[in-house]
Short mmCIF file of C-alpha atoms and ligand atoms in Angstrom, two decimals:
data_model
loop_
_atom_site.label_atom_id
_atom_site.label_comp_id
_atom_site.label_asym_id
_atom_site.label_seq_id
_atom_site.Cartn_x
_atom_site.Cartn_y
_atom_site.Cartn_z
CA MET A 109 -14.78 26.44 -14.53
CA ALA A 110 -11.81 24.37 -13.28
CA LYS A 111 -9.18 24.21 -16.01
CA LEU A 112 -7.03 21.11 -16.10
CA TYR A 113 -3.91 21.68 -18.21
CA VAL A 114 -2.09 18.62 -19.50
CA ASN A 115 1.26 18.85 -21.23
CA PRO A 116 2.00 15.58 -23.03
CA GLY A 117 5.23 17.16 -24.29
CA ASN A 118 6.64 17.24 -20.76
CA PRO A 119 6.91 13.63 -19.55
CA LYS A 120 8.17 13.26 -16.00
CA SER A 121 8.98 10.24 -13.85
CA LYS A 122 7.79 6.68 -14.31
CA ILE A 123 4.90 5.77 -12.00
CA ASN A 124 6.13 2.43 -10.67
CA LYS A 125 3.31 -0.08 -10.62
CA GLU A 126 4.40 -0.88 -7.06
CA ILE A 127 2.80 2.40 -5.90
CA TYR A 128 -0.43 0.38 -6.12
CA GLY A 129 0.86 -2.26 -3.68
CA ASN A 130 -0.80 -3.65 -0.56
CA PHE A 131 0.23 -4.91 2.83
CA SER A 132 -0.88 -8.13 4.55
CA GLU A 133 -0.05 -8.95 8.17
CA HIS A 134 -0.81 -11.78 10.56
CA LEU A 135 -3.37 -9.51 12.16
CA GLY A 136 -7.04 -10.19 12.83
CA ARG A 137 -8.72 -11.77 9.83
CA CYS A 138 -6.34 -10.55 7.13
CA ILE A 139 -4.32 -13.70 6.47
CA TYR A 140 -6.54 -16.30 8.14
CA GLU A 141 -10.11 -16.17 6.76
CA GLY A 142 -9.43 -13.17 4.53
CA LEU A 143 -6.85 -14.74 2.24
CA PHE A 144 -6.15 -18.24 3.46
CA VAL A 145 -8.85 -20.69 4.52
CA GLY A 146 -6.95 -23.97 4.16
CA THR A 147 -7.61 -26.78 1.75
CA ASP A 148 -10.35 -28.36 3.90
CA SER A 149 -12.54 -25.26 3.92
CA PRO A 150 -15.99 -25.29 2.27
CA ILE A 151 -15.08 -21.84 0.91
CA PRO A 152 -13.89 -22.38 -2.68
CA ASN A 153 -10.11 -22.25 -2.65
CA THR A 154 -7.00 -23.23 -4.56
CA ASN A 155 -4.28 -24.69 -2.35
CA GLY A 156 -6.01 -22.98 0.59
CA MET A 157 -6.28 -19.47 -0.95
CA ARG A 158 -9.78 -18.03 -1.37
CA ASN A 159 -10.68 -18.02 -5.07
CA ASP A 160 -13.04 -15.02 -4.78
CA VAL A 161 -10.40 -12.83 -3.12
CA VAL A 162 -7.57 -13.91 -5.44
CA ASN A 163 -9.73 -13.23 -8.52
CA ALA A 164 -10.70 -9.77 -7.26
CA LEU A 165 -7.03 -8.94 -6.61
CA LYS A 166 -6.08 -10.07 -10.09
CA GLU A 167 -8.74 -7.79 -11.54
CA MET A 168 -7.41 -4.91 -9.46
CA LYS A 169 -3.94 -5.73 -10.89
CA LEU A 170 -2.34 -5.94 -7.46
CA PRO A 171 1.36 -5.51 -8.30
CA VAL A 172 3.13 -6.33 -5.02
CA LEU A 173 2.27 -7.64 -1.57
CA ARG A 174 4.13 -7.00 1.69
CA TRP A 175 4.19 -9.73 4.39
CA PRO A 176 4.27 -10.89 7.28
CA GLY A 177 4.10 -7.51 9.09
CA GLY A 178 4.03 -4.87 10.48
CA CYS A 179 4.75 -5.31 14.14
CA PHE A 180 4.29 -9.05 13.66
CA ALA A 181 7.40 -9.15 11.46
CA ASP A 182 9.78 -8.35 14.32
CA GLU A 183 8.43 -11.25 16.33
CA TYR A 184 8.14 -13.68 13.45
CA HIS A 185 10.53 -16.59 13.32
CA TRP A 186 10.23 -17.93 9.83
CA MET A 187 11.25 -21.49 10.69
CA ASP A 188 8.02 -21.78 12.72
CA GLY A 189 6.10 -21.54 9.45
CA ILE A 190 7.73 -24.22 7.26
CA GLY A 191 7.51 -28.02 7.06
CA PRO A 192 4.59 -30.31 7.85
CA LYS A 193 1.68 -28.22 9.15
CA LYS A 194 0.95 -30.53 12.07
CA LYS A 195 4.45 -30.00 13.39
CA ARG A 196 4.43 -26.21 13.09
CA LYS A 197 4.70 -24.28 16.35
CA LYS A 198 1.63 -22.69 17.84
CA ILE A 199 2.57 -19.29 19.19
CA VAL A 200 0.75 -16.35 20.69
CA ASN A 201 0.24 -13.29 18.52
CA THR A 202 1.21 -10.81 21.22
CA HIS A 203 0.61 -7.69 19.16
CA TRP A 204 -2.75 -8.52 17.71
CA GLY A 205 -5.40 -9.83 20.07
CA GLY A 206 -3.25 -12.43 21.89
CA VAL A 207 -4.73 -15.14 19.67
CA VAL A 208 -3.09 -18.44 18.75
CA GLU A 209 -1.01 -18.28 15.60
CA ASP A 210 -0.70 -21.83 14.30
CA ASN A 211 1.77 -20.89 11.56
CA SER A 212 -0.24 -22.76 8.94
CA PHE A 213 0.41 -19.81 6.63
CA GLY A 214 4.17 -19.45 6.22
CA THR A 215 6.76 -18.77 3.55
CA HIS A 216 5.55 -21.40 1.05
CA GLU A 217 1.94 -20.30 1.44
CA PHE A 218 2.82 -16.62 0.94
CA MET A 219 4.75 -17.46 -2.20
CA GLU A 220 1.83 -19.56 -3.45
CA LEU A 221 -0.58 -16.67 -2.79
CA CYS A 222 1.60 -14.26 -4.79
CA ARG A 223 1.93 -16.82 -7.57
CA GLN A 224 -1.85 -17.11 -7.83
CA ILE A 225 -2.34 -13.32 -7.79
CA GLY A 226 0.59 -12.82 -10.18
CA CYS A 227 2.20 -10.16 -7.99
CA GLU A 228 5.70 -9.42 -6.73
CA THR A 229 6.83 -10.35 -3.24
CA TYR A 230 7.91 -8.01 -0.46
CA ILE A 231 9.16 -9.90 2.60
CA ASN A 232 9.75 -8.04 5.86
CA GLY A 233 12.52 -9.51 8.03
CA ASN A 234 12.92 -9.55 11.81
CA VAL A 235 15.50 -7.21 13.35
CA GLY A 236 13.76 -6.52 16.69
CA SER A 237 13.89 -10.07 18.07
CA GLY A 238 15.66 -12.05 15.36
CA THR A 239 19.31 -12.69 14.67
CA VAL A 240 21.43 -11.81 11.69
CA ARG A 241 21.84 -15.52 11.06
CA GLU A 242 18.09 -16.10 11.09
CA MET A 243 17.52 -13.36 8.54
CA SER A 244 20.41 -14.51 6.40
CA GLU A 245 19.17 -18.11 6.42
CA TRP A 246 15.65 -17.04 5.45
CA VAL A 247 17.04 -15.28 2.39
CA GLU A 248 19.14 -18.35 1.57
CA TYR A 249 16.09 -20.61 2.04
CA MET A 250 13.95 -18.57 -0.32
CA THR A 251 16.40 -17.51 -2.99
CA PHE A 252 19.35 -19.89 -3.36
CA SER A 253 19.03 -22.39 -6.18
CA GLY A 254 22.22 -24.42 -5.57
CA VAL A 255 23.20 -26.87 -2.85
CA SER A 256 23.23 -25.48 0.68
CA PRO A 257 21.63 -26.37 4.03
CA MET A 258 18.77 -23.91 3.57
CA ALA A 259 18.20 -24.55 -0.11
CA ASP A 260 18.12 -28.27 0.64
CA LEU A 261 15.60 -27.72 3.42
CA ARG A 262 13.35 -25.80 1.03
CA LYS A 263 13.58 -28.67 -1.43
CA GLU A 264 12.73 -31.19 1.32
CA ASN A 265 9.69 -29.05 2.04
CA GLY A 266 8.51 -29.48 -1.51
CA HIS A 267 9.87 -26.52 -3.47
CA GLU A 268 12.75 -27.37 -5.77
CA GLU A 269 13.10 -23.99 -7.42
CA ALA A 270 14.29 -20.87 -5.66
CA TYR A 271 11.50 -18.38 -5.02
CA THR A 272 11.61 -14.79 -6.21
CA VAL A 273 11.96 -12.24 -3.44
CA ASN A 274 11.64 -8.83 -5.08
CA TYR A 275 11.80 -6.63 -1.98
CA PHE A 276 13.21 -7.29 1.48
CA GLY A 277 12.52 -5.04 4.47
CA VAL A 278 15.20 -5.03 7.20
CA GLY A 279 12.94 -4.60 10.22
CA ASN A 280 9.67 -2.74 10.70
CA GLU A 281 9.00 0.33 12.83
CA ASN A 282 12.23 -0.24 14.73
CA TRP A 283 11.63 3.12 16.40
CA GLY A 284 8.59 1.49 18.08
CA CYS A 285 7.22 -2.06 18.05
CA GLY A 286 10.35 -3.28 16.25
CA GLY A 287 12.67 -2.71 19.22
CA ASN A 288 12.28 0.92 20.38
CA MET A 289 15.64 1.77 18.87
CA ARG A 290 17.26 5.16 18.45
CA PRO A 291 18.01 6.08 14.83
CA GLU A 292 21.79 5.87 15.33
CA TYR A 293 21.48 2.36 16.76
CA TYR A 294 19.05 1.19 14.08
CA ALA A 295 21.21 2.64 11.31
CA ASP A 296 24.18 0.59 12.55
CA GLU A 297 22.03 -2.51 12.94
CA TYR A 298 20.68 -1.97 9.44
CA ARG A 299 24.21 -1.85 8.04
CA ARG A 300 25.03 -5.13 9.76
CA TYR A 301 21.84 -7.06 8.97
CA GLN A 302 21.66 -6.00 5.33
CA THR A 303 25.23 -7.25 4.76
CA TYR A 304 23.91 -10.80 5.10
CA VAL A 305 20.84 -10.31 2.92
CA ARG A 306 22.87 -11.97 0.17
CA ASN A 307 21.95 -11.75 -3.44
CA TYR A 308 22.00 -15.29 -4.79
CA TYR A 309 20.28 -14.42 -8.05
CA LYS A 310 22.27 -14.16 -11.26
CA ASP A 311 19.72 -12.16 -13.22
CA LYS A 312 18.09 -9.90 -10.61
CA LYS A 313 18.72 -8.15 -7.34
CA ILE A 314 16.82 -8.10 -4.07
CA TYR A 315 15.76 -4.51 -3.35
CA LYS A 316 16.68 -3.78 0.29
CA ILE A 317 14.46 -1.47 2.33
CA ALA A 318 15.54 0.18 5.58
CA CYS A 319 13.10 1.15 8.30
CA GLY A 320 12.21 4.78 7.82
CA PRO A 321 10.38 7.37 9.86
CA ASN A 322 7.10 7.46 11.64
CA ALA A 323 5.16 10.29 9.98
CA ASP A 324 6.99 13.59 10.63
CA ASP A 325 10.03 12.24 12.46
CA TYR A 326 12.47 14.07 10.19
CA SER A 327 15.46 13.46 12.42
CA TRP A 328 15.03 9.69 11.93
CA THR A 329 15.27 10.17 8.18
CA ASP A 330 18.26 12.46 8.51
CA THR A 331 20.21 10.13 10.81
CA VAL A 332 19.44 6.88 8.99
CA MET A 333 20.24 8.42 5.61
CA LYS A 334 23.47 9.87 6.95
CA ILE A 335 24.71 6.64 8.53
CA ALA A 336 23.23 3.99 6.29
CA GLY A 337 21.94 5.70 3.13
CA LYS A 338 24.51 4.13 0.84
CA TYR A 339 23.58 0.59 1.91
CA MET A 340 19.89 0.77 1.01
CA ASP A 341 17.70 0.76 -2.09
CA GLY A 342 14.66 2.12 -0.28
CA LEU A 343 13.64 3.84 2.94
CA SER A 344 10.16 3.25 4.32
CA LEU A 345 7.67 5.85 5.57
CA HIS A 346 4.58 5.07 7.65
CA TYR A 347 1.70 7.50 7.87
CA TYR A 348 -1.86 6.78 8.95
CA THR A 349 -4.81 9.14 8.61
CA VAL A 350 -6.45 9.17 12.04
CA PRO A 351 -9.21 11.77 12.55
CA GLY A 352 -9.27 11.64 16.38
CA ASP A 353 -6.61 13.24 18.52
CA ASP A 354 -5.81 10.17 20.58
CA TRP A 355 -5.59 6.46 19.86
CA ASP A 356 -8.53 5.67 22.15
CA HIS A 357 -10.81 8.00 20.20
CA LYS A 358 -9.87 7.71 16.59
CA GLY A 359 -13.41 8.19 15.28
CA SER A 360 -15.93 5.84 13.74
CA ALA A 361 -15.47 4.47 10.23
CA THR A 362 -19.11 5.11 9.29
CA GLN A 363 -20.66 7.52 11.83
CA PHE A 364 -19.18 10.95 11.21
CA ASP A 365 -20.36 14.42 10.29
CA GLU A 366 -19.21 16.83 7.62
CA ALA A 367 -16.69 18.47 9.95
CA GLU A 368 -15.04 15.09 10.58
CA TYR A 369 -15.07 14.34 6.86
CA TYR A 370 -13.05 17.49 6.11
CA LEU A 371 -10.81 16.90 9.14
CA THR A 372 -10.00 13.42 7.81
CA LEU A 373 -9.20 14.67 4.32
CA ARG A 374 -7.06 17.48 5.71
CA LYS A 375 -5.07 14.89 7.64
CA ALA A 376 -4.80 12.70 4.53
CA TYR A 377 -3.34 15.69 2.68
CA PHE A 378 -0.58 15.93 5.27
CA ILE A 379 1.20 13.20 3.37
CA LYS A 380 2.05 15.83 0.74
CA GLU A 381 4.13 17.73 3.29
CA LEU A 382 5.72 14.47 4.44
CA LEU A 383 6.73 13.58 0.88
CA HIS A 384 8.26 17.01 0.38
CA ARG A 385 10.13 17.23 3.64
CA HIS A 386 11.42 13.65 3.85
CA GLY A 387 12.21 13.92 0.13
CA ALA A 388 14.22 17.10 0.72
CA ILE A 389 16.28 15.39 3.45
CA MET A 390 16.88 12.39 1.20
CA ASP A 391 17.94 14.77 -1.60
CA ARG A 392 20.76 16.04 0.61
CA TYR A 393 22.30 12.57 0.92
CA ASP A 394 21.06 11.13 -2.35
CA PRO A 395 20.68 13.92 -4.91
CA LYS A 396 20.35 11.45 -7.78
CA LYS A 397 17.31 9.88 -6.12
CA LYS A 398 18.71 6.37 -6.16
CA VAL A 399 17.02 5.52 -2.85
CA GLY A 400 13.27 5.12 -3.16
CA LEU A 401 10.82 6.40 -0.59
CA ILE A 402 8.66 3.37 0.17
CA VAL A 403 5.36 4.33 1.80
CA ASP A 404 4.77 0.80 2.98
CA GLU A 405 1.99 1.57 5.45
CA TRP A 406 -0.63 4.22 4.76
CA GLY A 407 -4.39 4.63 4.95
CA THR A 408 -7.17 5.43 7.40
CA TRP A 409 -7.23 4.11 10.95
CA PHE A 410 -10.57 4.35 12.77
CA ASP A 411 -12.09 2.75 15.87
CA VAL A 412 -12.87 -0.91 15.27
CA GLU A 413 -16.41 -1.87 14.31
CA PRO A 414 -18.54 -2.18 17.45
CA GLY A 415 -18.52 -5.69 18.90
CA THR A 416 -15.33 -6.78 17.13
CA ASN A 417 -12.01 -7.71 18.75
CA PRO A 418 -10.10 -4.44 19.39
CA GLY A 419 -6.88 -6.23 18.48
CA PHE A 420 -8.18 -7.16 15.03
CA LEU A 421 -8.44 -3.59 13.63
CA TYR A 422 -11.54 -4.40 11.56
CA GLN A 423 -13.17 -1.27 10.15
CA GLN A 424 -15.74 -0.43 7.49
CA ASN A 425 -14.87 1.60 4.43
CA THR A 426 -16.91 4.46 2.97
CA MET A 427 -16.72 7.07 0.21
CA ARG A 428 -14.59 9.06 2.66
CA ASP A 429 -11.98 6.29 2.41
CA ALA A 430 -12.28 6.43 -1.38
CA MET A 431 -11.39 10.14 -1.17
CA VAL A 432 -8.37 9.42 1.05
CA ALA A 433 -7.24 6.80 -1.47
CA ALA A 434 -7.67 9.19 -4.42
CA ILE A 435 -5.79 12.01 -2.64
CA SER A 436 -2.94 9.70 -1.64
CA LEU A 437 -2.54 7.87 -4.94
CA ASN A 438 -2.60 11.12 -6.94
CA LEU A 439 0.09 12.49 -4.63
CA PHE A 440 2.21 9.34 -4.91
CA ASN A 441 1.94 9.56 -8.72
CA LYS A 442 3.02 13.20 -8.62
CA HIS A 443 6.02 12.34 -6.43
CA SER A 444 6.99 9.23 -8.33
CA ASP A 445 10.48 10.61 -8.89
CA ARG A 446 11.10 9.61 -5.24
CA VAL A 447 8.15 7.39 -4.23
CA LYS A 448 8.93 3.98 -5.69
CA MET A 449 6.41 1.83 -3.85
CA ALA A 450 3.43 2.26 -1.53
CA ASN A 451 1.44 -0.41 0.33
CA ILE A 452 -1.96 0.46 1.74
CA ALA A 453 -2.74 -1.08 5.12
CA GLN A 454 -4.12 -3.64 4.79
CA LEU A 455 -5.35 -5.94 2.05
CA VAL A 456 -8.34 -7.72 3.62
CA ASN A 457 -10.40 -7.12 6.79
CA VAL A 458 -7.87 -4.81 8.47
CA LEU A 459 -7.80 -0.96 8.50
CA GLN A 460 -8.41 0.58 5.05
CA ALA A 461 -8.97 -2.75 3.35
CA VAL A 462 -9.80 -3.15 -0.31
CA ILE A 463 -11.78 -6.32 0.50
CA LEU A 464 -13.94 -7.39 3.45
CA THR A 465 -15.06 -10.95 4.09
CA GLU A 466 -17.58 -12.64 6.36
CA GLY A 467 -17.57 -16.42 6.16
CA GLU A 468 -18.02 -17.27 2.51
CA LYS A 469 -19.19 -13.74 1.65
CA MET A 470 -16.87 -11.12 0.18
CA LEU A 471 -17.36 -7.46 -0.71
CA LEU A 472 -15.28 -4.89 -2.54
CA THR A 473 -14.89 -1.62 -0.66
CA PRO A 474 -14.97 1.89 -2.20
CA THR A 475 -11.16 1.88 -1.79
CA TYR A 476 -10.98 -1.22 -4.02
CA HIS A 477 -12.82 0.63 -6.78
CA VAL A 478 -10.39 3.55 -6.58
CA PHE A 479 -7.40 1.20 -6.93
CA LYS A 480 -9.01 -0.43 -9.94
CA MET A 481 -9.94 2.91 -11.52
CA PHE A 482 -6.34 4.12 -11.11
CA CYS A 483 -4.68 0.94 -12.36
CA ASP A 484 -3.83 2.31 -15.82
CA HIS A 485 -1.30 4.59 -14.13
CA GLN A 486 0.76 1.50 -13.29
CA ASP A 487 4.14 1.74 -15.05
CA ALA A 488 2.91 4.73 -17.09
CA THR A 489 4.81 8.02 -17.35
CA LEU A 490 3.65 10.92 -15.23
CA LEU A 491 2.72 13.94 -17.35
CA ASP A 492 3.00 17.54 -16.38
CA SER A 493 -0.47 18.72 -15.35
CA SER A 494 -1.99 21.46 -13.30
CA LEU A 495 -5.46 22.18 -12.07
CA ALA A 496 -6.91 25.43 -10.82
CA THR A 497 -8.42 24.58 -7.43
CA GLU A 498 -10.44 26.40 -4.78
CA THR A 499 -10.08 26.01 -1.04
CA ILE A 500 -13.00 24.27 0.65
CA GLY A 501 -13.70 22.74 4.06
CA MET A 502 -14.92 23.71 7.50
CA GLY A 503 -13.18 25.73 10.22
CA LYS A 504 -9.48 24.96 10.27
CA ASN A 505 -9.88 21.95 8.05
CA LEU A 506 -9.24 23.47 4.66
CA ILE A 507 -8.33 21.46 1.56
CA PRO A 508 -8.31 21.92 -2.21
CA ASN A 509 -11.65 21.06 -3.82
CA LEU A 510 -10.11 18.85 -6.52
CA THR A 511 -7.13 16.48 -6.79
CA GLU A 512 -5.69 15.04 -9.99
CA SER A 513 -2.84 13.27 -11.72
CA VAL A 514 -2.23 12.41 -15.37
CA SER A 515 -0.05 9.79 -17.05
CA ARG A 516 0.68 8.32 -20.46
CA ALA A 517 0.90 4.56 -20.98
CA SER A 518 3.29 2.86 -23.41
CA ASP A 519 0.44 2.54 -25.97
CA GLY A 520 0.10 6.36 -25.96
CA SER A 521 -3.23 6.45 -24.10
CA ILE A 522 -3.58 9.06 -21.39
CA THR A 523 -5.14 8.38 -17.97
CA ILE A 524 -6.58 11.23 -15.93
CA THR A 525 -7.71 10.57 -12.36
CA LEU A 526 -9.61 13.26 -10.56
CA ALA A 527 -11.60 13.54 -7.33
CA ASN A 528 -14.04 16.19 -6.17
CA LEU A 529 -13.69 16.39 -2.39
CA SER A 530 -16.56 18.83 -1.90
CA LEU A 531 -19.70 17.48 -0.28
CA GLU A 532 -21.84 20.25 -1.75
CA HIS A 533 -20.69 21.41 -5.13
CA ALA A 534 -20.31 19.90 -8.54
CA TYR A 535 -17.63 21.60 -10.63
CA PRO A 536 -17.38 22.04 -14.37
CA VAL A 537 -13.94 20.87 -15.55
CA GLU A 538 -12.35 21.70 -18.89
CA THR A 539 -9.29 19.67 -19.87
CA VAL A 540 -6.89 21.43 -22.19
CA PHE A 541 -3.96 19.68 -23.89
CA ALA A 542 -0.81 21.63 -24.71
CA GLU A 543 -0.11 19.22 -27.56
CA GLY A 544 -2.44 16.93 -29.50
CA THR A 545 -6.22 16.87 -29.76
CA PRO A 546 -8.40 14.42 -27.87
CA ASP A 547 -9.91 11.93 -30.23
CA HIS A 548 -11.69 9.50 -27.99
CA VAL A 549 -12.51 9.37 -24.28
CA THR A 550 -14.01 6.74 -21.98
CA GLY A 551 -14.63 7.19 -18.28
CA THR A 552 -15.53 5.55 -14.98
CA ILE A 553 -17.07 7.20 -11.92
CA LEU A 554 -17.40 6.30 -8.25
CA THR A 555 -19.76 8.50 -6.29
CA GLY A 556 -22.06 8.48 -3.26
CA ALA A 557 -22.79 10.08 0.08
CA MET A 558 -19.69 10.61 2.23
CA ASP A 559 -20.65 7.67 4.49
CA ALA A 560 -21.95 5.36 1.73
CA HIS A 561 -20.48 1.89 2.04
CA ASN A 562 -21.03 -1.71 1.07
CA THR A 563 -22.36 -4.31 3.47
CA PHE A 564 -22.68 -8.06 3.15
CA ASP A 565 -26.45 -7.59 2.65
CA ALA A 566 -25.99 -4.77 0.14
CA PRO A 567 -22.53 -5.32 -1.36
CA GLU A 568 -23.00 -3.06 -4.38
CA THR A 569 -24.25 0.17 -2.81
CA VAL A 570 -21.01 1.86 -3.88
CA LYS A 571 -19.55 0.67 -7.13
CA ALA A 572 -17.83 2.08 -10.19
CA ALA A 573 -20.02 2.90 -13.19
CA ASP A 574 -19.40 4.10 -16.74
CA PHE A 575 -19.04 7.84 -17.01
CA THR A 576 -20.28 9.06 -20.38
CA ASP A 577 -21.11 12.70 -19.62
CA THR A 578 -18.01 14.06 -21.32
CA LYS A 579 -18.05 16.52 -24.24
CA LEU A 580 -15.25 16.60 -26.80
CA ALA A 581 -15.14 19.97 -28.53
CA ASP A 582 -12.51 22.47 -29.74
CA GLY A 583 -9.68 20.22 -28.63
CA THR A 584 -10.89 20.04 -25.02
CA ILE A 585 -12.79 17.57 -22.86
CA SER A 586 -15.51 19.08 -20.67
CA PHE A 587 -17.60 17.50 -17.97
CA ASP A 588 -19.11 18.18 -14.56
CA ILE A 589 -17.64 16.29 -11.63
CA PRO A 590 -20.34 15.60 -9.00
CA PRO A 591 -19.73 16.19 -5.27
CA CYS A 592 -17.90 13.43 -3.41
CA SER A 593 -16.82 11.54 -6.48
CA VAL A 594 -13.80 10.04 -8.20
CA ILE A 595 -13.50 9.94 -11.99
CA SER A 596 -10.97 8.24 -14.21
CA LEU A 597 -10.75 9.07 -17.91
CA LYS A 598 -8.87 7.25 -20.64
CA VAL A 599 -8.07 9.52 -23.54
CA THR A 600 -6.51 8.97 -26.94
CA LEU A 601 -5.05 11.94 -28.75
CA LYS A 602 -4.74 12.50 -32.49
O1 LIG B 113 -0.93 -1.91 10.20
C1 LIG B 113 -1.04 -2.08 11.59
C2 LIG B 113 0.24 -1.77 12.33
O2 LIG B 113 0.52 -0.40 12.20
C3 LIG B 113 1.50 -2.43 11.84
O3 LIG B 113 1.67 -3.69 12.38
C4 LIG B 113 2.57 -1.51 12.34
O4 LIG B 113 3.72 -1.56 11.52
C5 LIG B 113 1.90 -0.17 12.36
O5 LIG B 113 2.10 0.49 13.56
#
């Protein structure tokens, strides 16, 4: 029997809704086709945005979207993407497939997409190949409501009101595709660039995010925090779960055995160590935890689907991805004293996408269902909880059998999210509350074979279903969690 102890009397940090954010880059079919089809498309759209995708994202309660990259951000010149579409520059997307980027999706289109979804905006600026002036003028263009050259240009381009920019990233992966900088150099550049990310708002503040480390590059975190920590609101962290040992053999998204399943989940769990160790370094410079750790790229990265453009990073998504999502989101919830936002890579048709499209068809991936099942954690308060786990796995790839997190929403309801990572065993779980007695419980389950996935011919092979096999007795909630499954429970206490 796995005992899950919940202590409603010990509330912890707020789980920012932004932990459930996503990332969208000008990469493959994420923006073009996946989100934006243009107003002339036969695919039903509103101002060029796919209605089916926007509606699904609203249902998932997508809180924030990062754009335009990724590596693309440090080559993006925002002026190429404003004004009459026919006059916009056609450029080559050097990072992603060498395809033509016609800039038909630019600042106004991104803002329109976020307006339709009802989400916050996270813009990533160009440090690698852009100037301070260019970044400063972009911020002025988007956010200044008075009279100025950039505000006037925005108005000429059809948008009278200033837009809301909630988050602004000063460069992306500047240790790599964003300029191959050393941390000392980047930290100084960050200090300079961010000075001119002016705050024109009277009632709100742009949250400035510095480029953080690649995975376990702890010295990057140490140096950037030391030199520039006091000038930032957030520091990013990028970590991808890649089963293979080299980038040419990452592993297939759908063809894998049990050993590779456990290897993948063991690598997904590594993010726990990253959160602890980067968090400990940040604590040294920022003991009051004013600077958020922003995990703005995370998720699985497999070989592309056979026959697709290698530069488009299109991969399928199975129950294994659902497990990676459940592990990661539970960990982000549990570290929400430091983790203030996370953005899975990427929203549609790229890497661990929540949505895949093919022409007019759209499907929701297992990862989508996890995000939706976890959405009641958004802006709730993390509760103290602990779960007795066993170690499972194969060979060196050992992981806990179960992962969980628990929160309380402002209406008092409690959300428990739990995943059973074992491929063989179901486990009986008994939930015990230190205070209060459960009065009512509803549940949702996502389960299937480790490689189960949705296709355009069978789009509902993996989907969330009601979970009613719970027993309320003696102040506890008992149930069996099947192998390879994710459960979310909503509980009211009396
Ligand atoms: O998400 C794909 C790429 O991965 C991003 O462009 C880059 O930031 C990272 O290396």
